[in-house]
Tab-separated table of C-alpha atoms in Angstrom:
chain	number	residue	atom	x	y	z
A	92	UNK	CA	-5.996	31.734	-1.471
A	93	UNK	CA	-5.422	28.370	0.203
A	94	UNK	CA	-4.374	26.609	-2.982
A	95	UNK	CA	-2.843	23.570	-1.302
A	96	UNK	CA	-5.957	22.880	0.756
A	97	UNK	CA	-8.167	23.161	-2.341
A	98	UNK	CA	-5.928	20.761	-4.260
A	99	UNK	CA	-6.059	18.206	-1.471
A	100	UNK	CA	-9.767	18.404	-0.676
A	101	UNK	CA	-11.501	19.261	-3.962
A	102	UNK	CA	-9.566	17.282	-6.569
A	103	UNK	CA	-12.659	15.861	-8.266
A	104	UNK	CA	-14.177	19.313	-8.825
A	105	UNK	CA	-11.174	20.968	-10.468
A	106	UNK	CA	-10.800	21.610	-14.204
A	107	UNK	CA	-7.931	22.800	-16.387
A	108	UNK	CA	-8.929	26.462	-15.991
A	109	UNK	CA	-8.585	26.114	-12.223
A	110	UNK	CA	-5.039	24.812	-12.602
A	111	UNK	CA	-4.095	27.805	-14.755
A	112	UNK	CA	-5.574	30.147	-12.156
A	113	UNK	CA	-3.599	28.426	-9.402
A	114	UNK	CA	-0.358	28.693	-11.393
A	115	UNK	CA	-0.893	32.425	-11.862
A	116	UNK	CA	-1.726	32.898	-8.205
A	117	UNK	CA	1.401	31.001	-7.162
A	118	UNK	CA	3.521	33.344	-9.294
A	119	UNK	CA	2.019	36.613	-8.064
A	120	UNK	CA	1.043	35.575	-4.551
A	121	UNK	CA	3.122	35.639	-1.415
A	122	UNK	CA	3.893	31.938	-1.023
A	123	UNK	CA	7.030	30.176	0.141
A	124	UNK	CA	9.129	28.239	-2.356
A	125	UNK	CA	8.275	24.947	-0.624
A	126	UNK	CA	4.558	25.744	-0.776
A	127	UNK	CA	4.774	26.596	-4.481
A	128	UNK	CA	6.741	23.442	-5.249
A	129	UNK	CA	4.258	21.188	-3.458
A	130	UNK	CA	1.292	22.839	-5.180
A	131	UNK	CA	2.858	22.631	-8.631
A	132	UNK	CA	3.749	18.978	-8.127
A	133	UNK	CA	0.140	18.143	-7.207
A	134	UNK	CA	-1.201	20.198	-10.132
A	135	UNK	CA	1.045	18.343	-12.574
A	136	UNK	CA	-0.054	14.957	-11.218
A	137	UNK	CA	-3.720	15.888	-11.391
A	138	UNK	CA	-3.383	17.142	-14.958
A	139	UNK	CA	-1.760	13.878	-16.034
A	140	UNK	CA	-4.484	11.926	-14.256
A	141	UNK	CA	-7.253	13.968	-15.888
A	142	UNK	CA	-5.590	13.725	-19.298
A	143	UNK	CA	-5.969	9.951	-19.061
A	144	UNK	CA	-9.750	10.355	-19.254
A	145	UNK	CA	-9.445	11.313	-22.883
A	146	UNK	CA	-7.514	8.187	-23.810
A	147	UNK	CA	-8.635	4.597	-24.031
A	148	UNK	CA	-6.833	1.927	-22.037
A	149	UNK	CA	-5.487	0.567	-25.317
A	150	UNK	CA	-3.957	3.930	-26.200
A	151	UNK	CA	-2.429	4.160	-22.750
A	152	UNK	CA	-0.884	0.733	-23.232
A	153	UNK	CA	0.916	1.733	-26.403
A	154	UNK	CA	4.646	2.336	-25.930
A	155	UNK	CA	5.675	5.963	-26.046
A	156	UNK	CA	9.225	7.241	-26.076
A	157	UNK	CA	8.457	10.067	-23.679
A	158	UNK	CA	6.561	7.952	-21.182
A	159	UNK	CA	7.920	6.352	-18.054
A	160	UNK	CA	6.536	2.828	-17.944
A	161	UNK	CA	6.253	0.750	-14.813
A	162	UNK	CA	7.780	-2.710	-14.887
A	163	UNK	CA	6.757	-5.152	-12.147
A	164	UNK	CA	9.646	-5.530	-9.768
A	165	UNK	CA	11.516	-8.816	-9.944
A	166	UNK	CA	14.478	-9.175	-7.594
A	167	UNK	CA	17.604	-10.629	-9.152
A	168	UNK	CA	18.511	-12.401	-5.934
A	169	UNK	CA	17.522	-12.405	-2.295
A	170	UNK	CA	20.095	-9.767	-1.337
A	171	UNK	CA	18.572	-7.382	-3.839
A	172	UNK	CA	15.023	-8.024	-2.636
A	173	UNK	CA	12.927	-4.931	-1.946
A	174	UNK	CA	9.663	-4.976	-0.006
A	175	UNK	CA	6.490	-4.328	-1.938
A	176	UNK	CA	5.673	-1.081	-0.048
A	177	UNK	CA	9.118	0.288	-0.912
A	178	UNK	CA	8.864	-0.809	-4.527
A	179	UNK	CA	5.359	0.597	-4.801
A	180	UNK	CA	6.484	4.045	-3.723
A	181	UNK	CA	9.075	4.026	-6.475
A	182	UNK	CA	6.580	2.717	-9.033
A	183	UNK	CA	4.000	5.274	-7.952
A	184	UNK	CA	6.407	8.142	-8.496
A	185	UNK	CA	7.100	6.832	-12.005
A	186	UNK	CA	3.416	6.424	-12.816
A	187	UNK	CA	2.581	9.912	-11.609
A	188	UNK	CA	5.071	11.350	-14.079
A	189	UNK	CA	4.035	9.199	-17.009
A	190	UNK	CA	1.516	9.410	-19.821
A	191	UNK	CA	-1.575	7.256	-19.359
A	192	UNK	CA	-1.204	7.641	-15.579
A	193	UNK	CA	-4.755	6.540	-14.681
A	194	UNK	CA	-4.742	3.453	-16.930
A	195	UNK	CA	-1.305	2.397	-15.645
A	196	UNK	CA	-2.353	2.844	-12.035
A	197	UNK	CA	-5.465	0.687	-12.494
A	198	UNK	CA	-3.468	-1.955	-14.361
A	199	UNK	CA	-0.871	-1.935	-11.582
A	200	UNK	CA	-3.590	-2.620	-9.005
A	201	UNK	CA	-4.939	-5.537	-11.029
A	202	UNK	CA	-1.508	-7.062	-11.736
A	203	UNK	CA	-0.018	-7.005	-8.222
A	204	UNK	CA	-1.533	-9.455	-5.767
A	205	UNK	CA	0.228	-7.588	-2.932
A	206	UNK	CA	-2.024	-4.608	-3.623
A	207	UNK	CA	-4.657	-5.658	-1.100
A	208	UNK	CA	-7.099	-3.976	1.233
A	209	UNK	CA	-4.645	-4.330	4.111
A	210	UNK	CA	-1.914	-2.688	2.013
A	211	UNK	CA	-4.196	0.227	1.157
A	212	UNK	CA	-5.241	0.561	4.796
A	213	UNK	CA	-1.637	0.620	6.015
A	214	UNK	CA	-0.607	3.148	3.354
A	215	UNK	CA	-3.791	5.177	2.982
A	216	UNK	CA	-2.025	8.512	3.434
A	217	UNK	CA	0.147	7.842	0.356
A	218	UNK	CA	-2.788	8.111	-2.039
A	219	UNK	CA	-4.444	11.140	-3.556
A	220	UNK	CA	-8.254	11.223	-3.510
A	221	UNK	CA	-8.514	10.387	-7.211
A	222	UNK	CA	-6.225	7.375	-6.702
A	223	UNK	CA	-8.461	6.202	-3.863
A	224	UNK	CA	-11.423	6.445	-6.252
A	225	UNK	CA	-9.592	4.136	-8.661
A	226	UNK	CA	-8.825	1.706	-5.835
A	227	UNK	CA	-12.496	1.553	-4.819
A	228	UNK	CA	-13.402	0.708	-8.416
A	229	UNK	CA	-10.754	-2.041	-8.712
A	230	UNK	CA	-10.528	-3.823	-5.334
A	231	UNK	CA	-13.256	-5.631	-3.402
A	232	UNK	CA	-13.248	-3.931	0.010
A	233	UNK	CA	-14.714	-5.173	3.259
A	234	UNK	CA	-17.487	-3.323	5.065
A	235	UNK	CA	-15.034	-2.741	7.901
A	236	UNK	CA	-12.756	-0.824	5.519
A	237	UNK	CA	-15.683	1.043	3.950
A	238	UNK	CA	-16.912	2.073	7.405
A	239	UNK	CA	-13.472	3.196	8.511
A	240	UNK	CA	-12.984	5.523	5.541
A	241	UNK	CA	-16.622	6.166	4.670
A	242	UNK	CA	-16.422	9.940	5.135
A	243	UNK	CA	-13.662	10.292	2.536
A	244	UNK	CA	-14.666	7.633	0.002
A	245	UNK	CA	-16.679	8.463	-3.100
A	246	UNK	CA	-20.198	7.181	-2.435
A	247	UNK	CA	-20.999	6.718	-6.122
A	248	UNK	CA	-17.903	4.509	-6.542
A	249	UNK	CA	-18.957	2.407	-3.549
A	250	UNK	CA	-22.480	2.072	-4.947
A	251	UNK	CA	-21.252	1.008	-8.386
A	252	UNK	CA	-18.285	-1.236	-7.632
A	253	UNK	CA	-18.495	-2.604	-4.096
A	254	UNK	CA	-20.477	-5.535	-2.726
A	255	UNK	CA	-22.072	-4.861	0.650
A	256	UNK	CA	-24.871	-6.208	2.810
A	257	UNK	CA	-28.475	-5.111	3.057
A	258	UNK	CA	-27.798	-3.856	6.583
A	259	UNK	CA	-24.861	-1.735	5.398
A	260	UNK	CA	-27.051	-0.165	2.730
A	261	UNK	CA	-29.902	0.459	5.157
A	262	UNK	CA	-27.498	2.142	7.559
A	263	UNK	CA	-26.121	4.447	4.849
A	264	UNK	CA	-29.278	4.739	2.744
A	265	UNK	CA	-29.254	8.549	2.790
A	266	UNK	CA	-25.643	8.647	1.563
A	267	UNK	CA	-26.232	6.700	-1.648
A	268	UNK	CA	-28.086	7.389	-4.851
A	269	UNK	CA	-30.813	4.746	-4.869
A	270	UNK	CA	-30.898	4.300	-8.644
A	271	UNK	CA	-27.139	3.707	-8.757
A	272	UNK	CA	-27.282	1.054	-6.031
A	273	UNK	CA	-30.336	-0.774	-7.339
A	274	UNK	CA	-29.773	-0.524	-11.090
A	275	UNK	CA	-26.000	-0.237	-11.528
A	276	UNK	CA	-24.477	-1.901	-8.483
A	277	UNK	CA	-23.086	-5.420	-7.989
A	278	UNK	CA	-25.117	-6.661	-5.035
A	279	UNK	CA	-27.252	-9.764	-5.521
A	280	UNK	CA	-30.100	-8.197	-3.556
A	281	UNK	CA	-30.626	-5.718	-6.375
A	282	UNK	CA	-33.041	-8.378	-7.621
A	283	UNK	CA	-36.230	-8.585	-5.597
A	284	UNK	CA	-36.105	-12.375	-5.354
A	285	UNK	CA	-32.744	-12.204	-3.548
A	286	UNK	CA	-33.844	-9.835	-0.790
A	287	UNK	CA	-34.818	-10.629	2.761
A	288	UNK	CA	-38.347	-9.753	3.791
A	289	UNK	CA	-37.069	-7.116	6.201
A	290	UNK	CA	-35.049	-5.415	3.469
A	291	UNK	CA	-37.937	-5.567	0.999
A	292	UNK	CA	-40.185	-3.834	3.532
A	293	UNK	CA	-37.480	-1.223	4.187
A	294	UNK	CA	-37.229	-0.370	0.491
A	295	UNK	CA	-41.001	-0.094	0.122
A	296	UNK	CA	-41.171	2.240	3.124
A	297	UNK	CA	-38.457	4.365	1.509
A	298	UNK	CA	-40.460	4.515	-1.696
A	299	UNK	CA	-37.978	2.488	-3.717
A	300	UNK	CA	-39.574	0.839	-6.721
A	301	UNK	CA	-38.117	-2.108	-8.648
């Protein structure tokens, strides 16, 4: 069983029972120690991330003795200054081991102005798929970025949280759920009065009703 590949490509589809199955397979299967360690590390992170779904943001914000909180980095002096990418890697490791992982990660994105589209682009390989989903829901991303990573981004998250042009939507019409885009999205052209004539005709030809 290619456990590592499944963990990296199907994170959104996995449930707690799958993690237990993987742990058993790693014990009885013929896997190297490095392979087992990497798999178990990912499983632990994913379990902490999924556990956050059952907690409110307020609960995640409450101090907990066993949790590892993330404090925004403030250099004492210039000689002690650390670049944001370096500090982020350290903070990310702490968040991944802490309770309320998802809520802390989203709050971190909102509270650090350095956490920009260009930062995400330059460090894309650092993030797990579920972290990328959180980023798409928290940061306004350009169409250039969305096009570049379109094949790996969650289309429902794009439809709900991103602002994009009529032409972008027409190009990727088949990839999106129409109801999500038109009824739950953020684009101004969701309202008929804000659409161009060309786009209005396109929607009618596609059978989209207001």
